[in-house]
Coordinates of C-alpha atoms in Angstrom, one line a residue:
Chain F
X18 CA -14.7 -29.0 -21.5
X19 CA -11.1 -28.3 -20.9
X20 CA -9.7 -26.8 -17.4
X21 CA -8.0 -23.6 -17.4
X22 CA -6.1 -21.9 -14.5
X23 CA -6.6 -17.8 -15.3
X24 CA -4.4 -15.7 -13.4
X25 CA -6.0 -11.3 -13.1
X26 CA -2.8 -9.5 -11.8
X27 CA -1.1 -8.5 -9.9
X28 CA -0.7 -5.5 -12.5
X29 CA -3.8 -3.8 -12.4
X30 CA -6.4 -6.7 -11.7
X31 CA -9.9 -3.9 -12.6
X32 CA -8.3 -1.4 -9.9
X33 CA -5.5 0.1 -9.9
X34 CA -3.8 -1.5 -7.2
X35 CA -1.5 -4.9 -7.6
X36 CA -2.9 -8.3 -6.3
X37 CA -3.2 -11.6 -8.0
X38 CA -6.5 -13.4 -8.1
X39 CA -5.8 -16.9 -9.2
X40 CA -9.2 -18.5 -10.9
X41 CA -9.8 -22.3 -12.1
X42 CA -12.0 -21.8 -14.8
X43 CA -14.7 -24.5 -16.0
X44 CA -15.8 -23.1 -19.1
X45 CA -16.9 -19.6 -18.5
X46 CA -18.1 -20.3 -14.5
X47 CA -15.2 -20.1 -12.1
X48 CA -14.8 -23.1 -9.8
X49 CA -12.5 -21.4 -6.8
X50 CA -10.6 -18.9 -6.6
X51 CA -7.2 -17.7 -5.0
X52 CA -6.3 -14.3 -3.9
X53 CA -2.2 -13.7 -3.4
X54 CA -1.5 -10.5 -1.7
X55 CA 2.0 -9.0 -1.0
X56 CA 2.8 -6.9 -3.8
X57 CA 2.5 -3.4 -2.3
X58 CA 4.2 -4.1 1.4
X59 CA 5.2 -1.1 3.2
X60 CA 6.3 -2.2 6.4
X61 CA 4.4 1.0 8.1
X62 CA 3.9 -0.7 11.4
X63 CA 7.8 -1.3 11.3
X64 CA 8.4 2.7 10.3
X65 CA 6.7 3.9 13.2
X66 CA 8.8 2.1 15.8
X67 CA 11.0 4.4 17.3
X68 CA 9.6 7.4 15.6
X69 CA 8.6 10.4 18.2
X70 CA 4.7 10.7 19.0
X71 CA 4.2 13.7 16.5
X72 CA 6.4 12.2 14.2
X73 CA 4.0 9.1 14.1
X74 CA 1.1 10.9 13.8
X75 CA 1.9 12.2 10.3
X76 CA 3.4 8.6 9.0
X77 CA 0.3 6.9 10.2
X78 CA -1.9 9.1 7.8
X79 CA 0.3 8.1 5.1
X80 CA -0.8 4.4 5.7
X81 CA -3.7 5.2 3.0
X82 CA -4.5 8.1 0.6
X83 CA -8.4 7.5 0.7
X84 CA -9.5 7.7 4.6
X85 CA -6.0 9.7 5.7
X86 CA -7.4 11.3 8.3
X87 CA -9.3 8.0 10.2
X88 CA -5.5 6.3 10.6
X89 CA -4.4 9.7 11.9
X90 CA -7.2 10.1 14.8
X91 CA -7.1 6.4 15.5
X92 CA -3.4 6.9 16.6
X93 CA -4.6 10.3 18.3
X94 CA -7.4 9.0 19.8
X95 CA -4.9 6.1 21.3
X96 CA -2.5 8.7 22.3
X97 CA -5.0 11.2 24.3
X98 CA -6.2 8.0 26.0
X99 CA -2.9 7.7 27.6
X100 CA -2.9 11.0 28.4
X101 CA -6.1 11.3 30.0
X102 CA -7.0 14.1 28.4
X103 CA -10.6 15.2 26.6
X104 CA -10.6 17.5 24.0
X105 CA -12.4 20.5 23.9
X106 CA -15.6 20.4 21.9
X107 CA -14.8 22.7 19.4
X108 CA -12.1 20.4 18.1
X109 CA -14.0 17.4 18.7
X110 CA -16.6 18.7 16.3
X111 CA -13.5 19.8 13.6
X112 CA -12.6 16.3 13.3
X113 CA -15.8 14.7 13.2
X114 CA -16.2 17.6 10.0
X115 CA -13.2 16.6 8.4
X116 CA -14.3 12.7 9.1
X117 CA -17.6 12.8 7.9
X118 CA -16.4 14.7 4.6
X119 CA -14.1 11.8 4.0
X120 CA -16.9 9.7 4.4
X121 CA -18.1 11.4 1.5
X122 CA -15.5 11.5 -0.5
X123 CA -14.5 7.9 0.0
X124 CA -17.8 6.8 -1.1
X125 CA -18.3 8.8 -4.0
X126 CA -14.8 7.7 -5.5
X127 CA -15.8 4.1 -4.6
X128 CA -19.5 4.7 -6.2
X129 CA -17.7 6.4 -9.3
X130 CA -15.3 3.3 -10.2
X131 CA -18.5 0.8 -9.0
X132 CA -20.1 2.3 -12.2
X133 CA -16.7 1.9 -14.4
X134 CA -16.5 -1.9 -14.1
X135 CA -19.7 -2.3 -15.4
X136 CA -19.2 0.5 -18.1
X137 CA -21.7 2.9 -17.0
X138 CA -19.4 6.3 -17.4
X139 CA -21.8 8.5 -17.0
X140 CA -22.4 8.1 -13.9
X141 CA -18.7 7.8 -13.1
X142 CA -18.0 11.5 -14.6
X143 CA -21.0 12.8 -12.7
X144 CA -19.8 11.3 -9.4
X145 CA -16.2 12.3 -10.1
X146 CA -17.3 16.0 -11.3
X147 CA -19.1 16.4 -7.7
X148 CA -16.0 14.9 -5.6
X149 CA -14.4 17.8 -6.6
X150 CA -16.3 20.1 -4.2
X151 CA -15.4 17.9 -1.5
X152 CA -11.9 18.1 -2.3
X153 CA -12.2 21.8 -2.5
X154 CA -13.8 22.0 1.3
X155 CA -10.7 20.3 1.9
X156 CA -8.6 22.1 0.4
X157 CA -10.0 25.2 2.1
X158 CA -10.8 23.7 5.8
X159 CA -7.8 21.7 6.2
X160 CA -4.8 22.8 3.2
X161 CA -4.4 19.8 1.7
X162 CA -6.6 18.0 -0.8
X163 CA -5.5 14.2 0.1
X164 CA -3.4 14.1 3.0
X165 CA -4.9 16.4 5.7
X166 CA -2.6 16.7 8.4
X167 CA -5.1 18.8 10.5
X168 CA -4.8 16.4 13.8
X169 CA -2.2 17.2 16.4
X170 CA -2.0 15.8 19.4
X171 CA -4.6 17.3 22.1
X172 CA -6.0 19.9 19.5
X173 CA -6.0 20.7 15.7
X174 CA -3.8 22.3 13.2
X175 CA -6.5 25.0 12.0
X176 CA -9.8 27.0 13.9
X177 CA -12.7 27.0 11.4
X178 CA -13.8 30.4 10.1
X179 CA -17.4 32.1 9.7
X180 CA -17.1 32.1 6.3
X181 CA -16.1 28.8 5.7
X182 CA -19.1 27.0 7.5
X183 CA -21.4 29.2 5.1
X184 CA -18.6 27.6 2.3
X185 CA -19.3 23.7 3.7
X186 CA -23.4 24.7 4.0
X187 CA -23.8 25.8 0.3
X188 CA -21.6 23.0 -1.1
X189 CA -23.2 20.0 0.9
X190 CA -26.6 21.8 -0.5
X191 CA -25.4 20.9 -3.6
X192 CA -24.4 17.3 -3.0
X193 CA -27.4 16.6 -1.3
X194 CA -29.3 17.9 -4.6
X195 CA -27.0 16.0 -6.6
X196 CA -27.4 13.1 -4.7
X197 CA -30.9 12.8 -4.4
X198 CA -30.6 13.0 -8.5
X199 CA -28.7 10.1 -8.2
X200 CA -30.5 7.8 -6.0
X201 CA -33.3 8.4 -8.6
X202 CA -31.2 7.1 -11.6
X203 CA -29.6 4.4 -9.4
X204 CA -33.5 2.8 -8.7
X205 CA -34.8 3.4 -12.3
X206 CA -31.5 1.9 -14.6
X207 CA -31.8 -1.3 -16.1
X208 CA -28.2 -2.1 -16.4
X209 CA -27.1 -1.5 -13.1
X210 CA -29.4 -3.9 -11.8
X211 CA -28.8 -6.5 -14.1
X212 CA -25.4 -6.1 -13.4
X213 CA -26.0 -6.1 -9.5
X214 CA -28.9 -7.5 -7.8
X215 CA -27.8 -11.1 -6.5
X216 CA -24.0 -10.9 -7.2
X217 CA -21.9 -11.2 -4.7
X218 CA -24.6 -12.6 -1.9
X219 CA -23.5 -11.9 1.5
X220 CA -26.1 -13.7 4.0
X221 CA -25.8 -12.3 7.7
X222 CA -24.5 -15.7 8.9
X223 CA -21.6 -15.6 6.6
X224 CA -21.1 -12.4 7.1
X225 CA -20.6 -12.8 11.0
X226 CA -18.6 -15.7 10.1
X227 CA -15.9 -14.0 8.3
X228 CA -16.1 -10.7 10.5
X229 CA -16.9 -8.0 8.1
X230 CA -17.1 -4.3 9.0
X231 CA -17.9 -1.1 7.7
X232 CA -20.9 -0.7 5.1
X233 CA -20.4 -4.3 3.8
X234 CA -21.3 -5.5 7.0
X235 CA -24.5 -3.2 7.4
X236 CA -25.6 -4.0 3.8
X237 CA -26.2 -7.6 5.2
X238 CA -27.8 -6.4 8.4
X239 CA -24.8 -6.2 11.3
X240 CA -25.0 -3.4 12.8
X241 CA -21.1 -2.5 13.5
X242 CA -20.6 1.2 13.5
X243 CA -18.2 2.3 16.0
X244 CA -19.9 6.0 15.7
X245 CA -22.9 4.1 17.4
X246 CA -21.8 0.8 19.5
X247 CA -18.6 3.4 20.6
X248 CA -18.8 6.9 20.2
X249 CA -16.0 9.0 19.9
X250 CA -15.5 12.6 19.6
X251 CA -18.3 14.5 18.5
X252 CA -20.7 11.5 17.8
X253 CA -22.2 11.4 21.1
X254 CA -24.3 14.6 21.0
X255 CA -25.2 14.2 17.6
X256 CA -28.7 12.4 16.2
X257 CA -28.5 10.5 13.3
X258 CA -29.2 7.0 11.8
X259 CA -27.3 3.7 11.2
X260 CA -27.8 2.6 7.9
X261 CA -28.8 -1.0 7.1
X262 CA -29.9 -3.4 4.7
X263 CA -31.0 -6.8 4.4
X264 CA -29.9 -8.6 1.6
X265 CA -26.5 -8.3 1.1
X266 CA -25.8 -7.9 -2.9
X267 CA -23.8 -5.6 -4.6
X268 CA -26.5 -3.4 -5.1
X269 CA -27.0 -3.1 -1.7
X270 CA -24.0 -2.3 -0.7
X271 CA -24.5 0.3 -3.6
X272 CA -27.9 1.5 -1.9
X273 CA -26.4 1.4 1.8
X274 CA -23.3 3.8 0.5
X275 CA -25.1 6.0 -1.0
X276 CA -28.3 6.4 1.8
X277 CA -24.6 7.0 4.5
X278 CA -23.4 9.7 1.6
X279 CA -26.8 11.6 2.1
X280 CA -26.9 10.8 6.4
X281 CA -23.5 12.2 6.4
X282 CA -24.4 15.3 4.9
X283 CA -27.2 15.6 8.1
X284 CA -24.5 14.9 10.1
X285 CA -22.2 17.8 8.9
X286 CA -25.5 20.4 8.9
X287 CA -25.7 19.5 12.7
X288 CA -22.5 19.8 13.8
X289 CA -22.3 23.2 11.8
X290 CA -25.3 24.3 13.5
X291 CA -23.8 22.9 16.9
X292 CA -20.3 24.2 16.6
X293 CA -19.5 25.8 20.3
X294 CA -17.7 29.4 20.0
X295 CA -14.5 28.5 21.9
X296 CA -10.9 29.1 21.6
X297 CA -8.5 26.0 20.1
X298 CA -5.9 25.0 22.4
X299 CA -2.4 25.5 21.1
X300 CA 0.0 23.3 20.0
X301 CA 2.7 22.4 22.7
X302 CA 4.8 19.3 22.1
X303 CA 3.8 16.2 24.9
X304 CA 5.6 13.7 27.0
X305 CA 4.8 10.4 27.4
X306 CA 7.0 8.3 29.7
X307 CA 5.1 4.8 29.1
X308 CA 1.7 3.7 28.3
X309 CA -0.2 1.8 26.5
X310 CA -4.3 2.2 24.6
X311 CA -6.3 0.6 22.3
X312 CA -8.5 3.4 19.8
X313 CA -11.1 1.9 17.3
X314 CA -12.5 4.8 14.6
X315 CA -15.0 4.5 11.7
X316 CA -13.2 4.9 8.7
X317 CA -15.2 5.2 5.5
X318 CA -14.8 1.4 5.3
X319 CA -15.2 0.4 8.5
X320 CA -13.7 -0.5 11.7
X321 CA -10.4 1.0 12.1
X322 CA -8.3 -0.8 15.0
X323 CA -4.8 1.0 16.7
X324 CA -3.1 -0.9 19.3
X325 CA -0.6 1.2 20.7
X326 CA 2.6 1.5 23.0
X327 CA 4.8 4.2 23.7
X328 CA 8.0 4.1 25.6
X329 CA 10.7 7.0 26.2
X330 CA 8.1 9.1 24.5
X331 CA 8.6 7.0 21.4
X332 CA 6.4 4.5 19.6
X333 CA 7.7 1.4 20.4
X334 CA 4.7 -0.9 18.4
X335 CA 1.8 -0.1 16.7
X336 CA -0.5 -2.7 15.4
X337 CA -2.7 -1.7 13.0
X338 CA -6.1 -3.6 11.5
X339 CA -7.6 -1.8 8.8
X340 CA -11.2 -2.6 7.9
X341 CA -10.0 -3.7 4.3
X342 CA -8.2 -6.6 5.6
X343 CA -11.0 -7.6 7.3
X344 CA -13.4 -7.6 4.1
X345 CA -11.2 -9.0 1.7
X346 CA -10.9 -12.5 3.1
X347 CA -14.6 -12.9 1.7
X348 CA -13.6 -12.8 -1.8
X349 CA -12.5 -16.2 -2.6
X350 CA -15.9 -17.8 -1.6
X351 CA -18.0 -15.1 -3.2
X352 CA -15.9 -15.7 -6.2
X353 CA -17.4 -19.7 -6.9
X354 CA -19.7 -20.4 -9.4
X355 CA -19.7 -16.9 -11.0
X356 CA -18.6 -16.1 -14.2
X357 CA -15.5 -14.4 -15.2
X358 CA -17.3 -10.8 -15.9
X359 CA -18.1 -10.5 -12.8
X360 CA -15.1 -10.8 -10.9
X361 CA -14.3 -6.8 -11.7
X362 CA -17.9 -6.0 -10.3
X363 CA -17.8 -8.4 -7.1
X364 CA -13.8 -7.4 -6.1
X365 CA -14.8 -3.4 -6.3
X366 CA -18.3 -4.3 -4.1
X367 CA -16.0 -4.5 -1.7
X368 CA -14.2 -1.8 -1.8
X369 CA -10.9 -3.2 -1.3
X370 CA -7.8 -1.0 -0.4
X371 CA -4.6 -3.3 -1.2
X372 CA -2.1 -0.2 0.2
X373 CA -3.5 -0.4 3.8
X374 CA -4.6 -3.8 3.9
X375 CA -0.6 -5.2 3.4
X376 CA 0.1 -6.6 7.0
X377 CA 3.3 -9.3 8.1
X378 CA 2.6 -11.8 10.5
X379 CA 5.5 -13.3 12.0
X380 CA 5.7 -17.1 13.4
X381 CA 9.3 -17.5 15.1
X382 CA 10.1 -21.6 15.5
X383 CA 6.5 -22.5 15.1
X384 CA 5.5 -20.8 18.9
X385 CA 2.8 -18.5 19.2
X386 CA 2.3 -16.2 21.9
X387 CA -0.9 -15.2 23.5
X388 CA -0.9 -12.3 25.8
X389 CA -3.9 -10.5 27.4
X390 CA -3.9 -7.4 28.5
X391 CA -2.7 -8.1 32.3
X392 CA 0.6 -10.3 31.2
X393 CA 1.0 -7.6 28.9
X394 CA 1.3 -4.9 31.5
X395 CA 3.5 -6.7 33.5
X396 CA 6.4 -7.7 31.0
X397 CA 6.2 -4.7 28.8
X398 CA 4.7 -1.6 30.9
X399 CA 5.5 -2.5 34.4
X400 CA 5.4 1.6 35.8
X401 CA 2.2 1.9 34.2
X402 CA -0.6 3.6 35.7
Chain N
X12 CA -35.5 9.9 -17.6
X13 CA -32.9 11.6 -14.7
X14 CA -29.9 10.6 -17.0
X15 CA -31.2 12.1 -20.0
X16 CA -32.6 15.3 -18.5
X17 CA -28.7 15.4 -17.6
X18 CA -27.7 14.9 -20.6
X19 CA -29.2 18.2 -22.0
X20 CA -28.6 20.2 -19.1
X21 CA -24.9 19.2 -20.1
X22 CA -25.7 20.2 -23.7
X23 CA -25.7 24.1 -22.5
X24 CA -23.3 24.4 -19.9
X25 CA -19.9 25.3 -20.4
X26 CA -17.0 22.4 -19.6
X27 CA -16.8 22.2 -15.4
X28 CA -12.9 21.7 -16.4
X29 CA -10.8 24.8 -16.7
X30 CA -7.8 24.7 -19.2
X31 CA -5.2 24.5 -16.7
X32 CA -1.3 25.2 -18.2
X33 CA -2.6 28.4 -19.6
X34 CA -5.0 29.3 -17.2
X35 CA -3.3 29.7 -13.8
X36 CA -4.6 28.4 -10.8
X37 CA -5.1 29.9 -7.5
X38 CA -4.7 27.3 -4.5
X39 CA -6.3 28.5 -0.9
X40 CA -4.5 30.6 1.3
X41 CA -4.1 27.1 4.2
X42 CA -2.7 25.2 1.2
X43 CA 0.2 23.4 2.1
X44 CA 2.8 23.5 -1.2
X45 CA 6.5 23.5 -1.7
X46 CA 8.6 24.3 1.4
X47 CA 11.3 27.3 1.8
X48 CA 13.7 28.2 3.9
X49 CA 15.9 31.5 4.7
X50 CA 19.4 30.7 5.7
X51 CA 20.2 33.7 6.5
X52 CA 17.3 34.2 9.3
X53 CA 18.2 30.5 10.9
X54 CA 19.7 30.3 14.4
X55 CA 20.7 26.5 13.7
X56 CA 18.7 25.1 17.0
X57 CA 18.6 21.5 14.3
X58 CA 14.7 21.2 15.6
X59 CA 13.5 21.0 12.1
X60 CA 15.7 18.3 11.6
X61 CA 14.9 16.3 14.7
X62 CA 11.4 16.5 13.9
X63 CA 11.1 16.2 10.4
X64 CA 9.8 11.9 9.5
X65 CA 10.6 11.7 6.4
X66 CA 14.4 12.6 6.9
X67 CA 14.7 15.2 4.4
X68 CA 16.4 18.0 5.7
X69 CA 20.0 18.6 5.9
X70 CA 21.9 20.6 8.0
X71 CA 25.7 22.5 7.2
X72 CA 27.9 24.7 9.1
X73 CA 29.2 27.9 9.9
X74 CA 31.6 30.6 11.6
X75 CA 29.4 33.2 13.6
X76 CA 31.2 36.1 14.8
X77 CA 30.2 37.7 18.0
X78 CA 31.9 40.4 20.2
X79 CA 32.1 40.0 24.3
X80 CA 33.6 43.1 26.1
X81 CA 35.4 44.3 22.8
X82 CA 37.1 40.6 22.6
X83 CA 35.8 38.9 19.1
X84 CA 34.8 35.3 19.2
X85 CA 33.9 32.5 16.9
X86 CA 31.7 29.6 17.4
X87 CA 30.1 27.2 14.9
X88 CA 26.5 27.1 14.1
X89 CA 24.7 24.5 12.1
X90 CA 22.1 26.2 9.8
X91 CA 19.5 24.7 7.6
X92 CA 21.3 24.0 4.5
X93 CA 18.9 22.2 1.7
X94 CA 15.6 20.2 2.0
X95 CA 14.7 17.2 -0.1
X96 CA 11.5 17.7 -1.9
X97 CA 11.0 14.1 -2.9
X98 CA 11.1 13.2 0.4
X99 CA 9.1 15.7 1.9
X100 CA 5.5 14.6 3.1
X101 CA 4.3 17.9 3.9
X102 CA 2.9 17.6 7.2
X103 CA 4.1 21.0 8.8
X104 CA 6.4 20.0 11.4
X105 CA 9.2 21.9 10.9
X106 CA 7.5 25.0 10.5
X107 CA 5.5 24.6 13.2
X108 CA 8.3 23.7 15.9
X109 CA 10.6 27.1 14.2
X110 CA 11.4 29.0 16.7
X111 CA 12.5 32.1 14.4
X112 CA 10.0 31.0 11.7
X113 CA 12.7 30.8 8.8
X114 CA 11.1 28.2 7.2
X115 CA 7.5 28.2 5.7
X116 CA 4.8 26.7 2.9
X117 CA 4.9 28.4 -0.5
X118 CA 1.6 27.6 -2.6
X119 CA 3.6 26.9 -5.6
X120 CA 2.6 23.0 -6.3
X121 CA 3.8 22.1 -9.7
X122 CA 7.3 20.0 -8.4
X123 CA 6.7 17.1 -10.6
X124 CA 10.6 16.8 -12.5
X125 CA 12.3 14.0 -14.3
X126 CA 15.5 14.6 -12.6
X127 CA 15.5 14.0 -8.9
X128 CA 18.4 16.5 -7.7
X129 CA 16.1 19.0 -9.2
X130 CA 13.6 18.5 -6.7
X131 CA 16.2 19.1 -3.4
X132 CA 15.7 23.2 -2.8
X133 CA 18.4 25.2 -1.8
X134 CA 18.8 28.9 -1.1

């Protein structure tokens, strides 16, 4: 049998993002595999340098179009932990609303083109049909379908009305009826399990190794949800489950995304019936002579990671590690002694995002520089508090 | 047996899909669309400008009149003069930081053109 080198991308590689997977082929069975990344840099990090705090706020949501608001209340949350300053609960609970329903959404796009690599369209109509009532909450709640731009800093753009919280109740009715439907399908089909179970094996040792987050990470039995090892905002006073799985296949990570779909949709009814009558602050523009926070937020993928520092009242870095960096470094190895149909199936498991996961890492002369946190108050924020 | 019992359902409803072009759609009354601007109304304080990230607004100039005591002056103003749509990332800025609230969100969202001057408004 000959050897073949069989390059997927970077235009279009099964999603509709560009990055090249280069695969030596024995046959039909791949032998390794290479992922080149790079094609859709947008030197974000470099934008927000010198860009005013509220400035920043709105270019970090732009970083991805999927979980928009997570990169904009990871820079907020970083921001009002300089400031020392806790939010009042009313807006704490908005923003968990607006997270948890990108939860939703996020996983129910990701669900819908799961089902499209395999060819089950169905399914994929179905799931697409329903996202559109999340996008409509959206719509309604925040005024924008994909980029929210509800988060300012030390409150929110918009105070939730009576009407709309019966709107939110009926519609995540529906999902969860929906839903339920779908679980049911999901656990009965043929095809999707033949297609699933025991591609793409994660065991929890790898998976340590290699540092995964986010529901790829709990489908092989880490436990590594920020809303539970860290809470932020409204998380704290809220009950609800972390879910996790043992096994670690593509199909669980199928089952683990769907079980959070139908967790989150508890979580929303709680903070609904929760929500504190209580006047929004307003929007007054802040001052920030130097300082400098860490924020971590659970995006629909997983950890999301800000480092800030702001000097002059102006970003002067931001370091940003999204949680689909941090996944897609698996791929290669899961890749090995597969065959070629099921690259498509074992890429999308992971839900990769190539638009937020582009990062630059600079080497000058060959030195690399460790700082902690102490050194690094002392050279770069020396008047800090 | 879920997917077929679906499939029947589907059978009798109507299409979930509405047929947009002729049919017009209504977006909420928070929806953020294209922005406008009255020139007329703006003090030229240049806020909008210093705030906006994207960079898409430009600013032009102007004589005011004004009268002290029965003497007339002049002094020069810098109003709003035309805002780049293809630039604009809609995130509110500007009209939040107005201090005359000149400028404000329409609901009109069809600004898809081939020709990108056509997308820079003017008034």
């Amino acid at each position: 049998m000959h050897d073949f080198s069989l390059p997927i991308g970077p235009v279009n590689p099964s999603i509709k993002e560009p990055a090249c997977i280069q695969l030596n082929l024995d046959g039909n069975m791949i032998k390794n595999a290479k992922l080149n990344l790079g094609y859709a840099h947008k030197g974000v990090e470099h934008l927000l340098e010198g860009k005013k705090i509220e400035q920043a706020l709105y270019i970090a949501q732009r970083i991805c179009g999927i979980c928009s608001f997570c990169h904009s209340n990871g820079f907020n949350q970083s921001i009002e932990k300089i400031l020392d300053y806790d939010a009042p609960k009313r807006v704490k609970y908005i923003r968990t609303l607006v997270t948890e329903l990108e939860r939703i959404q996020s996983h129910m796009l990701w669900m819908g083109f799961m089902f499209h690599e395999f060819g089950f369209e169905t399914m994929f109509q179905y799931l697409l049909r329903d996202r559109e009532h999340v996008l409509q909450l959206f719509e309604r709640v925040t005024g924008g379908r994909v980029h929210h731009a509800i988060n300012k800093p030390k409150t929110v753009r918009y105070d939730l009305k009576k009407q709309d919280i019966t709107f939110i109740l009926e519609k995540m009715d529906l999902l969860e009826k929906q839903f339920k439907k779908y679980f049911g399908i999901i656990k009965k089909d043929g095809v999707t399990k033949e297609r699933l179970v025991d591609v793409g094996l994660i065991s929890k040792k790898r998976a340590k190794r290699f540092c995964l987050v986010g529901p790829t990470a709990r489908a092989s039995g880490i436990n590594n949800d920020i809303r539970d090892k860290h809470p932020y905002d409204a998380y704290p006073y809220l009950d609800f489950e972390v879910i996790m799985r043992k096994k670690g296949d593509a199909y669980t990570r199928l089952i683990v995304r769907l079980l959070e779909v139908l967790e989150s949709i508890k979580i929303i009814r709680q903070l609904m019936k929760g929500l504190p009558e209580q006047k929004i602050p307003e929007a007054k523009l802040i001052f920030i002579e130097k300082g400098m926070s860490t924020s971590q937020v659970e995006a629909p993928r997983g950890e999301n990671f800000y480092f800030t520092t702001i000097k002059n009242n102006k970003v002067d870095r931001a370091k940003i590690r999204t949680p689909t960096f941090a996944v897609i470094n698996i791929l290669p190895t899961l890749l090995e002694n597969r065959p070629v149909g099921d690259v498509p199936v074992i890429l999308h498991s992971l839900d990769p995002c190539f638009s937020c996961m582009e990062r630059v890492i600079i080497v000058k002369d060959k030195k690399r520089e460790v700082i902690d946190e102490h050194t690094f108050l002392h050279k770069y924020c020396d008047h800090h508090h | 047996m879920g997917i077929k019992k679906e499939v029947l359902k589907n059978l009798l409803k109507r299409p979930s899909t509405s047929k947009y072009p002729g049919k017009e759609i209504d977006p909420e009354d928070r929806f953020r669309g294209k922005i406008t601007f009255d020139k007329k109304e703006c003090i030229g304080c240049g806020l909008c400008r210093a705030f906006c990230p994207a960079e898409c607004i430009t600013l032009t100039w102007r004589k005011k009149k004004f009268v002290v005591r029965g003497v007339e002056h002049q002094k020069i103003i810098h109003p709003i003069h035309k805002i780049d749509i293809g630039k604009c990332i809609r995130c509110g800025l500007c009209v939040d930081v107005c201090p005359v609230d000149c400028i404000w969100f329409t609901s009109k969202f069809e600004l898809a053109d081939k020709d990108k001057k056509k997308l820079i408004s003017k008034m």
